[in-house]
Tab-separated table of C-alpha atoms and ligand atoms in Angstrom:
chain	number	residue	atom	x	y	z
A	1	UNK	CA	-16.369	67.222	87.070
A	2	UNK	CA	-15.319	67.513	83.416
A	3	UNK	CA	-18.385	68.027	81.604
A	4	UNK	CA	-18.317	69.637	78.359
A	5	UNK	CA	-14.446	69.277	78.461
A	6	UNK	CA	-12.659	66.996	75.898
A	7	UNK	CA	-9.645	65.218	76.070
A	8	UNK	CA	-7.884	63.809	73.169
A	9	UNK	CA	-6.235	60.579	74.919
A	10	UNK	CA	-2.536	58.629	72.961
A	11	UNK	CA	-1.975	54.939	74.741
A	12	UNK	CA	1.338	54.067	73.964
A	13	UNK	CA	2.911	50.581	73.871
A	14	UNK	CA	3.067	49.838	77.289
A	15	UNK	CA	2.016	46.965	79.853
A	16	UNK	CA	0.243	49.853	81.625
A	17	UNK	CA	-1.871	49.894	78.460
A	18	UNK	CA	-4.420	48.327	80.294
A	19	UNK	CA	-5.310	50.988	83.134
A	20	UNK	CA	-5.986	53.436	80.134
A	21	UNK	CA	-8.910	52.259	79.255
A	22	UNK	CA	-10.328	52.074	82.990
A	23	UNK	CA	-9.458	55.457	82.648
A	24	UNK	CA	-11.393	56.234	79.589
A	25	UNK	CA	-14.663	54.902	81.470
A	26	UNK	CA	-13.349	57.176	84.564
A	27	UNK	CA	-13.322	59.778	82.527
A	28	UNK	CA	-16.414	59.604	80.696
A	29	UNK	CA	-18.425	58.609	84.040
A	30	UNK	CA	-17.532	62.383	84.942
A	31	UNK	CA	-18.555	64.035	82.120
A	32	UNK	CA	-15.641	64.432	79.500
A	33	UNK	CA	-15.580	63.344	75.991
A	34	UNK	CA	-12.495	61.221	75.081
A	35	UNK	CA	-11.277	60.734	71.426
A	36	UNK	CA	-8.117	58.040	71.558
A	37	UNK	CA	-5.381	57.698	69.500
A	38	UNK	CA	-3.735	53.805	69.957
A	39	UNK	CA	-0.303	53.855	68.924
A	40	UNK	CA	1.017	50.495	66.834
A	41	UNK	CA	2.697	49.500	69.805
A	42	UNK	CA	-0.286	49.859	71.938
A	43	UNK	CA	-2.416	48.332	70.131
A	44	UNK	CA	0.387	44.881	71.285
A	45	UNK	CA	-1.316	45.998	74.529
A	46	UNK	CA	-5.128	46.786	74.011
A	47	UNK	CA	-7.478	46.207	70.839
A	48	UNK	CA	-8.358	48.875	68.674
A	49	UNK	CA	-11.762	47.809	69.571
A	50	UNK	CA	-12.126	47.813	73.599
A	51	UNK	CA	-10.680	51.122	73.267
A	52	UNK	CA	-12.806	52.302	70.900
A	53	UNK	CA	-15.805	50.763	72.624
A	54	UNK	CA	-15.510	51.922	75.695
A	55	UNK	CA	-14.544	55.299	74.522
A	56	UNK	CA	-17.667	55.236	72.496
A	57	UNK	CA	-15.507	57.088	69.915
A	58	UNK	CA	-13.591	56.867	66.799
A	59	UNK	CA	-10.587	55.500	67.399
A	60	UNK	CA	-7.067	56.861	65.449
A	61	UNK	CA	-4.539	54.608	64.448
A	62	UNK	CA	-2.590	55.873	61.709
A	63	UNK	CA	-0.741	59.009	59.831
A	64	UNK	CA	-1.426	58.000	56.496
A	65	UNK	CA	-5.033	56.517	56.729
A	66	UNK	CA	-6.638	58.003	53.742
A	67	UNK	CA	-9.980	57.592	55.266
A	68	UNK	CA	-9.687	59.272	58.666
A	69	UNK	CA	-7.607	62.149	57.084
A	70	UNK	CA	-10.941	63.145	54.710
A	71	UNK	CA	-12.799	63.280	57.790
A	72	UNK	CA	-10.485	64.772	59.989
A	73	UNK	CA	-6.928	66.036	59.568
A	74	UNK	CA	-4.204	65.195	61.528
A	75	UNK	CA	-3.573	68.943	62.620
A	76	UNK	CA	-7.459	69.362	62.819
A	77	UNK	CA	-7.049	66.063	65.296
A	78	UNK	CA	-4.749	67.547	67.518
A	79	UNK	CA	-6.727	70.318	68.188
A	80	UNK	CA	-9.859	69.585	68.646
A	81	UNK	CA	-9.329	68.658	72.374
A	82	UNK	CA	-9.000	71.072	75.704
A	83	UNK	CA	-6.312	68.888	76.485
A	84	UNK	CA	-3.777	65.850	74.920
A	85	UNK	CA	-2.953	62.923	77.544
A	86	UNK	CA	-0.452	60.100	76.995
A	87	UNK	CA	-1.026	57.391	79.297
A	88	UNK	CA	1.284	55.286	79.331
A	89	UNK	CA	3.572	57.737	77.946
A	90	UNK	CA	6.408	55.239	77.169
A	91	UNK	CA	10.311	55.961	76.824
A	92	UNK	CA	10.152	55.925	72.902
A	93	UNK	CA	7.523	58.598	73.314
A	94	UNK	CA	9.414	60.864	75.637
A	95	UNK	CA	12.198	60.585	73.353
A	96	UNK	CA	10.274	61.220	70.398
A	97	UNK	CA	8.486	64.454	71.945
A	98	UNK	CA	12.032	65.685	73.581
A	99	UNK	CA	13.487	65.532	70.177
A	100	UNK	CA	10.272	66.941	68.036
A	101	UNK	CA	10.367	63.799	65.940
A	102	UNK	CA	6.911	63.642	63.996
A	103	UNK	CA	6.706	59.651	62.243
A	104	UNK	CA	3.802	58.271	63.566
A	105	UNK	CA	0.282	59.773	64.194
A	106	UNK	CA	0.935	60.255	67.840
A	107	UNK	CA	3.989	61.960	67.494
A	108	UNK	CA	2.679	63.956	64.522
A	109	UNK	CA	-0.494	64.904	66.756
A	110	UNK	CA	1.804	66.210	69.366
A	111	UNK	CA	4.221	68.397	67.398
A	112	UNK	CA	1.066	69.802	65.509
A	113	UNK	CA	-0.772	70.231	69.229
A	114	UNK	CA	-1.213	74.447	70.594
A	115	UNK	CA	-2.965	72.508	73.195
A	116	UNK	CA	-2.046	71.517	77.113
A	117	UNK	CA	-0.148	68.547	77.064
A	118	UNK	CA	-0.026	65.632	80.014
A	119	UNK	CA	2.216	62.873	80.131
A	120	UNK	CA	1.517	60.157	82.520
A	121	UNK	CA	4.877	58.068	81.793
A	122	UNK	CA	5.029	53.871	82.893
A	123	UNK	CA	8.653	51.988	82.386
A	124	UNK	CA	10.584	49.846	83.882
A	125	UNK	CA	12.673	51.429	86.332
A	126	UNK	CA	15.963	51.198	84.893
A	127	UNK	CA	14.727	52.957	81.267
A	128	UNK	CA	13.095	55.552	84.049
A	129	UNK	CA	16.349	56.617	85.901
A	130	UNK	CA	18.487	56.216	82.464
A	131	UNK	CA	20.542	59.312	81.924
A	132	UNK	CA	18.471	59.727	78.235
A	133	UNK	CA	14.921	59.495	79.659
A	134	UNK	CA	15.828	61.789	82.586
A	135	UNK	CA	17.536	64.251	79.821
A	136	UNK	CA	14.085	64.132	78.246
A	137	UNK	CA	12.097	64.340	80.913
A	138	UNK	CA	13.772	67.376	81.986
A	139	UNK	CA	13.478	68.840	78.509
A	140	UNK	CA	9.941	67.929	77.910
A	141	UNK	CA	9.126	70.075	81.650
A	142	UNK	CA	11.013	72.998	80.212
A	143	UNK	CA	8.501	73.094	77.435
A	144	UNK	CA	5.591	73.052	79.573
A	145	UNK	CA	4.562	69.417	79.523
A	146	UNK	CA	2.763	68.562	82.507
A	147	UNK	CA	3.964	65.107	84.183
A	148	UNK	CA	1.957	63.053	86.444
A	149	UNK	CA	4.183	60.202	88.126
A	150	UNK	CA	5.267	57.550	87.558
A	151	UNK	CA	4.760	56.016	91.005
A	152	UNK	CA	7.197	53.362	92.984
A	153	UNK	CA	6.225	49.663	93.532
A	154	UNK	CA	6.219	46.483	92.188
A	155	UNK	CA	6.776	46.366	88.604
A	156	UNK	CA	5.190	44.114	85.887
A	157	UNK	CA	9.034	42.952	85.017
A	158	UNK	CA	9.462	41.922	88.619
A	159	UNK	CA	11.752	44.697	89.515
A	160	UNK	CA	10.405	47.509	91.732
A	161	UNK	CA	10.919	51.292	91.680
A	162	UNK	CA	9.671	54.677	90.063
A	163	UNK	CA	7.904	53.616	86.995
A	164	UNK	CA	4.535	52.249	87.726
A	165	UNK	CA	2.129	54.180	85.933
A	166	UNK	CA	-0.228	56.466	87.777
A	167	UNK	CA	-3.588	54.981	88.507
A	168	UNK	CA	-6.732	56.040	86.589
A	169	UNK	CA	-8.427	58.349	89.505
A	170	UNK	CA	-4.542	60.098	90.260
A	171	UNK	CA	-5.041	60.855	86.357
A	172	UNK	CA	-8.167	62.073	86.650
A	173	UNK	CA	-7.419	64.037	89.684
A	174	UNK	CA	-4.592	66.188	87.820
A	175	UNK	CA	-6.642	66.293	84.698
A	176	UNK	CA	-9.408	68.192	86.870
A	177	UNK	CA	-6.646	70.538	88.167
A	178	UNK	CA	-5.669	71.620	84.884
A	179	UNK	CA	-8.916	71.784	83.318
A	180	UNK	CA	-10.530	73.394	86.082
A	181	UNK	CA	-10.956	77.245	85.242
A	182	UNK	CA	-9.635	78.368	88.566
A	183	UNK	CA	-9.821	82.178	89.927
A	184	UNK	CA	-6.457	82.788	88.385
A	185	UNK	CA	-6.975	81.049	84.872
A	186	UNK	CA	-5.531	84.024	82.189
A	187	UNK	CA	-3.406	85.469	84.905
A	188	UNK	CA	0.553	84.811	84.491
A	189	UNK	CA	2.629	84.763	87.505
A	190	UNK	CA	6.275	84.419	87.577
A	191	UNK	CA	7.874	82.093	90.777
A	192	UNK	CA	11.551	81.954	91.828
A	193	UNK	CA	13.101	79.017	93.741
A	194	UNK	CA	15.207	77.608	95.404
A	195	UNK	CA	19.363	78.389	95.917
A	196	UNK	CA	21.753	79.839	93.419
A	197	UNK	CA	25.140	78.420	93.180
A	198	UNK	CA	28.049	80.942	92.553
A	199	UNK	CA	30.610	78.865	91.220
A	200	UNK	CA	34.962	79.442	92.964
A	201	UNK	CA	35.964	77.323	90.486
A	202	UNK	CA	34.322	74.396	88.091
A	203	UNK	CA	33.946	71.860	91.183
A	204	UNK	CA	33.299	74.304	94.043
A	205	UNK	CA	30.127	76.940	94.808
A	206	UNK	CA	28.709	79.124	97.128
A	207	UNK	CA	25.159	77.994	98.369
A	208	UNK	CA	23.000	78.313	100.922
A	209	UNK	CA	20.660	75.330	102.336
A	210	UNK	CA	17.440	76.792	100.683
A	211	UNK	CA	15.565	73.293	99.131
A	212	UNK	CA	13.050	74.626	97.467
A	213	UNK	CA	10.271	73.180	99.076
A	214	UNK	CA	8.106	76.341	99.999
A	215	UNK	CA	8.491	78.124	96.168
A	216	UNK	CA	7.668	74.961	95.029
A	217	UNK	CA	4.780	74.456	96.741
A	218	UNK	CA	3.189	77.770	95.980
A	219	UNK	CA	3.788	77.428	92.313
A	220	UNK	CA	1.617	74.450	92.556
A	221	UNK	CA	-0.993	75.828	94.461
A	222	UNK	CA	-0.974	78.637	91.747
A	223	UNK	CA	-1.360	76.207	89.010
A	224	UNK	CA	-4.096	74.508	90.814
A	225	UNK	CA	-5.925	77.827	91.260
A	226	UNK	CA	-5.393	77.963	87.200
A	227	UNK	CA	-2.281	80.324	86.851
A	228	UNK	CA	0.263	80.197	83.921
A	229	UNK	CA	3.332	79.645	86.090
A	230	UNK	CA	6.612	80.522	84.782
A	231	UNK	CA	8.655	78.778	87.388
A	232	UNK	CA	12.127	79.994	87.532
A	233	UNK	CA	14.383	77.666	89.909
A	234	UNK	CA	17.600	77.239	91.176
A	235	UNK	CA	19.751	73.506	92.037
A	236	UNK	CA	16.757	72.441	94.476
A	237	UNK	CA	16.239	69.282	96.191
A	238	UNK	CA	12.755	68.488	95.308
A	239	UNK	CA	11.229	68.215	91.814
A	240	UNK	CA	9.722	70.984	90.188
A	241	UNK	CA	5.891	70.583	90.039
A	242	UNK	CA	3.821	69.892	87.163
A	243	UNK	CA	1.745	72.038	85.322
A	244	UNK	CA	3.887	74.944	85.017
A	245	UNK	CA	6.836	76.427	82.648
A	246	UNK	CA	10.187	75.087	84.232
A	247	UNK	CA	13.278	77.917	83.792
A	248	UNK	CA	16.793	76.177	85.276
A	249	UNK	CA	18.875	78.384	86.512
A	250	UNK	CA	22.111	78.368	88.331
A	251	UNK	CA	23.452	81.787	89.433
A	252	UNK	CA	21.980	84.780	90.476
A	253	UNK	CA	22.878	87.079	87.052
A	254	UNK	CA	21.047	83.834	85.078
A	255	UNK	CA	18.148	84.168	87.737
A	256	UNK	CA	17.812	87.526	87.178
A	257	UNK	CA	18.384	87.187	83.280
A	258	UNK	CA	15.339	84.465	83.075
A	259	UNK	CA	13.221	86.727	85.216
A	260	UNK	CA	13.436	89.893	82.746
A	261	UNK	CA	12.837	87.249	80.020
A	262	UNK	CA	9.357	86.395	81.370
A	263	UNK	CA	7.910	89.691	82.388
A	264	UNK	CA	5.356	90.785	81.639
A	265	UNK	CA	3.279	88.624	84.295
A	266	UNK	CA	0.701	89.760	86.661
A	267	UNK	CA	2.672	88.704	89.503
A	268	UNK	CA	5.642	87.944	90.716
A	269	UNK	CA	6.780	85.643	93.908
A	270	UNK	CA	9.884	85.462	95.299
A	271	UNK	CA	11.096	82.907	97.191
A	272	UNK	CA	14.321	81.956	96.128
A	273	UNK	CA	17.128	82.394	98.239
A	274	UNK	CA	19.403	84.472	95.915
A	275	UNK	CA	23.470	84.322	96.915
A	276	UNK	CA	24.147	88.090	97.895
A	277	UNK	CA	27.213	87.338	96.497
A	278	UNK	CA	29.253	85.891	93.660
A	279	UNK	CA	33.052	85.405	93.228
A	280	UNK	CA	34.701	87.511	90.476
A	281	UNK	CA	37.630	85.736	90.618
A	282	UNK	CA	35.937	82.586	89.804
A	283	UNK	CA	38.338	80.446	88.024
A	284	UNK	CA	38.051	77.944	84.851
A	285	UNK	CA	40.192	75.673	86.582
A	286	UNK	CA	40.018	73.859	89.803
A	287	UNK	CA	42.253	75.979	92.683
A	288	UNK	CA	45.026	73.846	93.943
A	289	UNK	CA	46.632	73.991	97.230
A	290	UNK	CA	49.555	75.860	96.895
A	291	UNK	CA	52.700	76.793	99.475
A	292	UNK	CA	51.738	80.294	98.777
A	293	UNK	CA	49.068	80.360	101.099
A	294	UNK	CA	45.208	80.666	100.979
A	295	UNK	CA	43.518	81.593	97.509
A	296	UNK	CA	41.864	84.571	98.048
A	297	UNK	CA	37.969	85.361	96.991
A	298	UNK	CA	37.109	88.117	95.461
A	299	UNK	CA	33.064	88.799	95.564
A	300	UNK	CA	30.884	91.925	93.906
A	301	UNK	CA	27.167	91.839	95.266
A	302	UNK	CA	24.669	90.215	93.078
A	303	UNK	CA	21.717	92.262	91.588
A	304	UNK	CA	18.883	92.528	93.999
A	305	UNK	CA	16.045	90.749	91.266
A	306	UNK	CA	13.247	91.267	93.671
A	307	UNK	CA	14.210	95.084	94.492
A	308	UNK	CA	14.702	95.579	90.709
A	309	UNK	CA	11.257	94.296	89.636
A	310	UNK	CA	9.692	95.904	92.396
A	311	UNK	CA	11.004	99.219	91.560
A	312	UNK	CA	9.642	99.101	87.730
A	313	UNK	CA	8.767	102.340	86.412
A	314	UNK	CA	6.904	100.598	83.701
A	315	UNK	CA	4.982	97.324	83.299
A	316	UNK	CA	5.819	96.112	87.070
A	317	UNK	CA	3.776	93.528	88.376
A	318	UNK	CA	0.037	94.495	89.839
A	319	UNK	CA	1.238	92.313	92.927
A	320	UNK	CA	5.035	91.495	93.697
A	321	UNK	CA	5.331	89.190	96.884
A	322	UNK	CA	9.163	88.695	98.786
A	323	UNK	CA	10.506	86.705	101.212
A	324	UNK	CA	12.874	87.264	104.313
A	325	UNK	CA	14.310	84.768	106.048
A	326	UNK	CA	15.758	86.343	109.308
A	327	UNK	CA	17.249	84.575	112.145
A	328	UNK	CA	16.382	87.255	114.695
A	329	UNK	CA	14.162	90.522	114.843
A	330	UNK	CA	11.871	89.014	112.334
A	331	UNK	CA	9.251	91.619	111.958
A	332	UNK	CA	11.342	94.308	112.484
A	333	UNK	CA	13.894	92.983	110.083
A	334	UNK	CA	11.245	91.990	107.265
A	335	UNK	CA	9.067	95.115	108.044
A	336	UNK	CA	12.489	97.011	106.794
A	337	UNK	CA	12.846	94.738	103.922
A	338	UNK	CA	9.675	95.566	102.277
A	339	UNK	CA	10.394	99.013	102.066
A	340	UNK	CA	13.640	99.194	101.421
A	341	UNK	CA	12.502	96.584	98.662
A	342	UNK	CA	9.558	98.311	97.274
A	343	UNK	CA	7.716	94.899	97.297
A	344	UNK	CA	3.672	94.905	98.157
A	345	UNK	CA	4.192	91.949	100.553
A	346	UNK	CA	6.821	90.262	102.374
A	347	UNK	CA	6.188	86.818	103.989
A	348	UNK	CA	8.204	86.512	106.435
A	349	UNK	CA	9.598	83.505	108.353
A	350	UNK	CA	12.319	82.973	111.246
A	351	UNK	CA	15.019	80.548	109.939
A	352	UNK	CA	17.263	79.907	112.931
A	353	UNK	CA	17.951	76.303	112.994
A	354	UNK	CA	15.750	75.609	116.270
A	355	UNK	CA	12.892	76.184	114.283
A	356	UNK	CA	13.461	73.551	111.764
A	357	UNK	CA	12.215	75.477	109.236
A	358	UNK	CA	14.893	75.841	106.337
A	359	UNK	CA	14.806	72.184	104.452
A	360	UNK	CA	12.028	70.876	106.778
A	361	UNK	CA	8.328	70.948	106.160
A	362	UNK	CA	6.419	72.880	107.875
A	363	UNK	CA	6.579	76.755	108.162
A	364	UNK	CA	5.116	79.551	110.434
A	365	UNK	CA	4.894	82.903	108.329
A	366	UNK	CA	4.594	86.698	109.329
A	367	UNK	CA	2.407	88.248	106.217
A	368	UNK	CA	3.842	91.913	105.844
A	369	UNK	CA	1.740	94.722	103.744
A	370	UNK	CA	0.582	97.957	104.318
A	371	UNK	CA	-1.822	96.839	106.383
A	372	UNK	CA	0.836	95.833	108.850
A	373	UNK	CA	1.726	92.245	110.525
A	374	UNK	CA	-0.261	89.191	110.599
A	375	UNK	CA	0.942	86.197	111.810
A	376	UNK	CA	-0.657	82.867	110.302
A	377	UNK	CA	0.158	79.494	112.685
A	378	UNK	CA	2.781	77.010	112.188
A	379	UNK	CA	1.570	74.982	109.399
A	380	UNK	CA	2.754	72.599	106.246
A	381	UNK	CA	4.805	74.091	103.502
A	382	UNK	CA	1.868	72.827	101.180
A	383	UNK	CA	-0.994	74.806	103.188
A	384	UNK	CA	0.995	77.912	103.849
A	385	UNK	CA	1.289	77.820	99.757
A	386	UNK	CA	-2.748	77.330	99.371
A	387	UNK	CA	-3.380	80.432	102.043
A	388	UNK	CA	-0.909	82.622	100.269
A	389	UNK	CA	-2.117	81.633	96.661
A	390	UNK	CA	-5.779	82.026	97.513
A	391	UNK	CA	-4.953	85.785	98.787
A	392	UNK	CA	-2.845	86.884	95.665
A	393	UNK	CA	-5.871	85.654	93.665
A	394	UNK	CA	-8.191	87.873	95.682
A	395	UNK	CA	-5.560	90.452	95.556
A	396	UNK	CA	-5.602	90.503	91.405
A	397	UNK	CA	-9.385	90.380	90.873
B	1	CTP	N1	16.237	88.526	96.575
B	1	CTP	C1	16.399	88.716	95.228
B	1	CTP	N2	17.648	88.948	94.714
B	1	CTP	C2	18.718	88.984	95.539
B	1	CTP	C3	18.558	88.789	96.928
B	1	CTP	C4	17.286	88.550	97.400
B	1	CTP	O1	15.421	88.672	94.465
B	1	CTP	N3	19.916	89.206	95.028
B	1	CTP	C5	14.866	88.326	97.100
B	1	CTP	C6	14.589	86.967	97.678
B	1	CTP	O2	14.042	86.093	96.697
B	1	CTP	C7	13.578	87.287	98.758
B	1	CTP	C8	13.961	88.659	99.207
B	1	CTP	O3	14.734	89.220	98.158
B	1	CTP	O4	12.265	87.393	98.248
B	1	CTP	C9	14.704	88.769	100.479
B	1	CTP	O5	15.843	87.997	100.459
B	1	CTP	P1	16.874	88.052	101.680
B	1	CTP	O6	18.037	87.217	101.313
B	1	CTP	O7	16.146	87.758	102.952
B	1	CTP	O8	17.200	89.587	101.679
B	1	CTP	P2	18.502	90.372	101.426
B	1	CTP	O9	18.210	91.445	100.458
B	1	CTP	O10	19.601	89.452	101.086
B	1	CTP	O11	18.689	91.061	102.815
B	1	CTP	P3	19.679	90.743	104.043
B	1	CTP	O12	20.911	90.153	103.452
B	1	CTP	O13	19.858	92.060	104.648
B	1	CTP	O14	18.921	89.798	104.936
């Protein structure tokens, strides 16, 4: 339900123009008052006045209209909601939020904005995977924008692909999780993910085959409990999730170096799969083969980040969680871990290659605390992340 919430709503200039306002009467069926903004291209699209109409609202249209800014000012506008959507959120508008261009009333509303923005973007497929709208994409996560979609299928251009726009309920769905005020809404938890690469050279790294599936997944289900998640990641191989504060990273020392940049939090997860090591000989150029024989590494250990965060003296997380992957002696190993660590829990999971575990999707944890060992049953990546987030949100109340 979204009653008493309100959510200011920009339709861009898109064919997908039309499921907007389906999703205005979606919207407003559950409760939630929706003031839209119709860009000039949109309005190609939709009319001013089915929007308005079915929003049963005023409807915005321009920067400069003297009328609308007596009544209400363009900064006042962009506030006044819980939270701004843009569906369809088109290529121009991506581009025009990435680069913090303010011309129009939509971009103007969105530069102005303090509040939670979603963008719900619909293209055609090539404009999606162009180098420029993935650049922006990836910028516009970094500054906390939450995406939903675009979905693959037929396209209105007669190509198919990622692009579609999301369908109305989807974007209701993800509006709910970010409006709901979950158990862990004020509470700010920092996630690692995924590998690090330690570069030999500029072409060649060190990694491991962590994907980043599990940290991932519990950074959404944080988020969905109503978290601020400052999600700090490695090179993964899935996407990071929506709704929380995207860090990039590519080494350990920048891991680590992001990590002290977001403390303070409340708590801290773990789950990246940190390279012990890095190469101090790394070289700026690439090694040839040479008669002289092999090149020869040279490595210096990398900074433990969870042992260092664990072992605060002041302002350490209420709750830091770690991982151990072990290939044998899992308990025993991971029981170790945690103290030598100083971390409240360790989940631990066996990562030997029979159990499918490391890049697959499912995952059968050992939960270590002071309370000892408790095993939880083989289960999806996604449900081992709900059961852990629900118990660090019991753990902070
Ligand atoms: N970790 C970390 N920084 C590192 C190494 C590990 O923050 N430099 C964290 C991982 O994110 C994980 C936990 O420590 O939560 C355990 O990682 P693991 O690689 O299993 O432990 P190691 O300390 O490397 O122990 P070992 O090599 O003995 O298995």
């Amino acid at each position: 339900m979204l009653a008493g919430k309100h959510i200011l709503l920009i339709i861009g200039g898109g064919i997908a123009a039309f499921k907007s306002l389906d999703l205005i009467r979606r919207l407003r069926e559950r409760g939630a008052t929706v003031t839209p903004v119709l860009t000039r291209a949109g309005e190609e699209f939709v009319t001013p006045l089915s929007v308005s109409a079915l929003a049963g609202q005023k409807l915005y249209r321009d920067l400069f209209d003297l009328g609308d800014e007596a009544e209400m000012g363009h900064i006042q506008l962009s506030r006044i909601a819980d939270l701004v959507v843009i569906a369809p959120a088109t290529a121009d508008l991506m581009a025009k939020m990435a680069g913090g261009l303010a011309n129009d009333l939509a971009s103007t509303l969105l530069l102005a904005t303090d509040t939670p923005v979603m963008i719900v973007p619909a293209m055609n497929v090539r404009m999606w995977e162009h180098a420029a709208t993935q650049r922006n994409l990836a910028t516009l996560r970094g500054d906390g924008i939450i995406v939903v979609g675009p979905n693959e299928g037929d396209m209105a251009c007669g190509e198919f692909g990622p692009g579609r726009m999301s369908e109305p309920l989807e974007i209701v769905a993800a509006i709910e999780t970010q409006l709901n005020d979950g158990p862990l809404s004020g509470r700010r938890i920092l996630v690692t993910s995924g590998p690090t690469h330690e570069p030999i050279d500029p072409v060649r790294y060190i990694a491991n085959r962590s994907s980043g599936a599990q940290g991932t997944a519990i950074a959404s289900a944080l988020a969905a409990l109503g978290a601020d998640v400052v999600f700090i990641t490695g090179p993964a191989d899935v996407p990071p999730p929506s709704g929380v504060h995207v860090v990039r990273v590519q080494t350990a020392l920048q891991m680590q170096e992001a990590v002290n940049a977001a403390l303070p939090v409340d708590a801290g997860v773990f789950t990246a799969a940190v390279a012990d090591w890095r190469v101090t000989t790394a070289s700026d150029r690439k090694l040839k083969k040479s008669k002289d024989g092999l090149p020869l590494l040279e490595f210096a250990e990398n900074p433990d980040i969870l042992k260092s965060v664990s072992q605060m003296t002041e302002g350490r997380p209420k709750l830091v969680v770690g991982f151990a992957a072990e290939t044998n002696d899992v308990i025993e190993n991971a029981t170790a871990k945690r103290l030598r660590k100083g971390c409240d829990w360790i989940v631990a999971n066996d990562v030997s290659p029979a159990t499918g575990i490391m890049g697959g999707s499912e995952n059968a944890v050992t939960l270590i605390s002071d309370e000892g060992a408790e095993d939880w049953p083989r289960m999806a990546k996604d449900q081992v992340a709900k059961q852990l987030a629900a118990r660090i949100s019991d753990a902070l109340k």
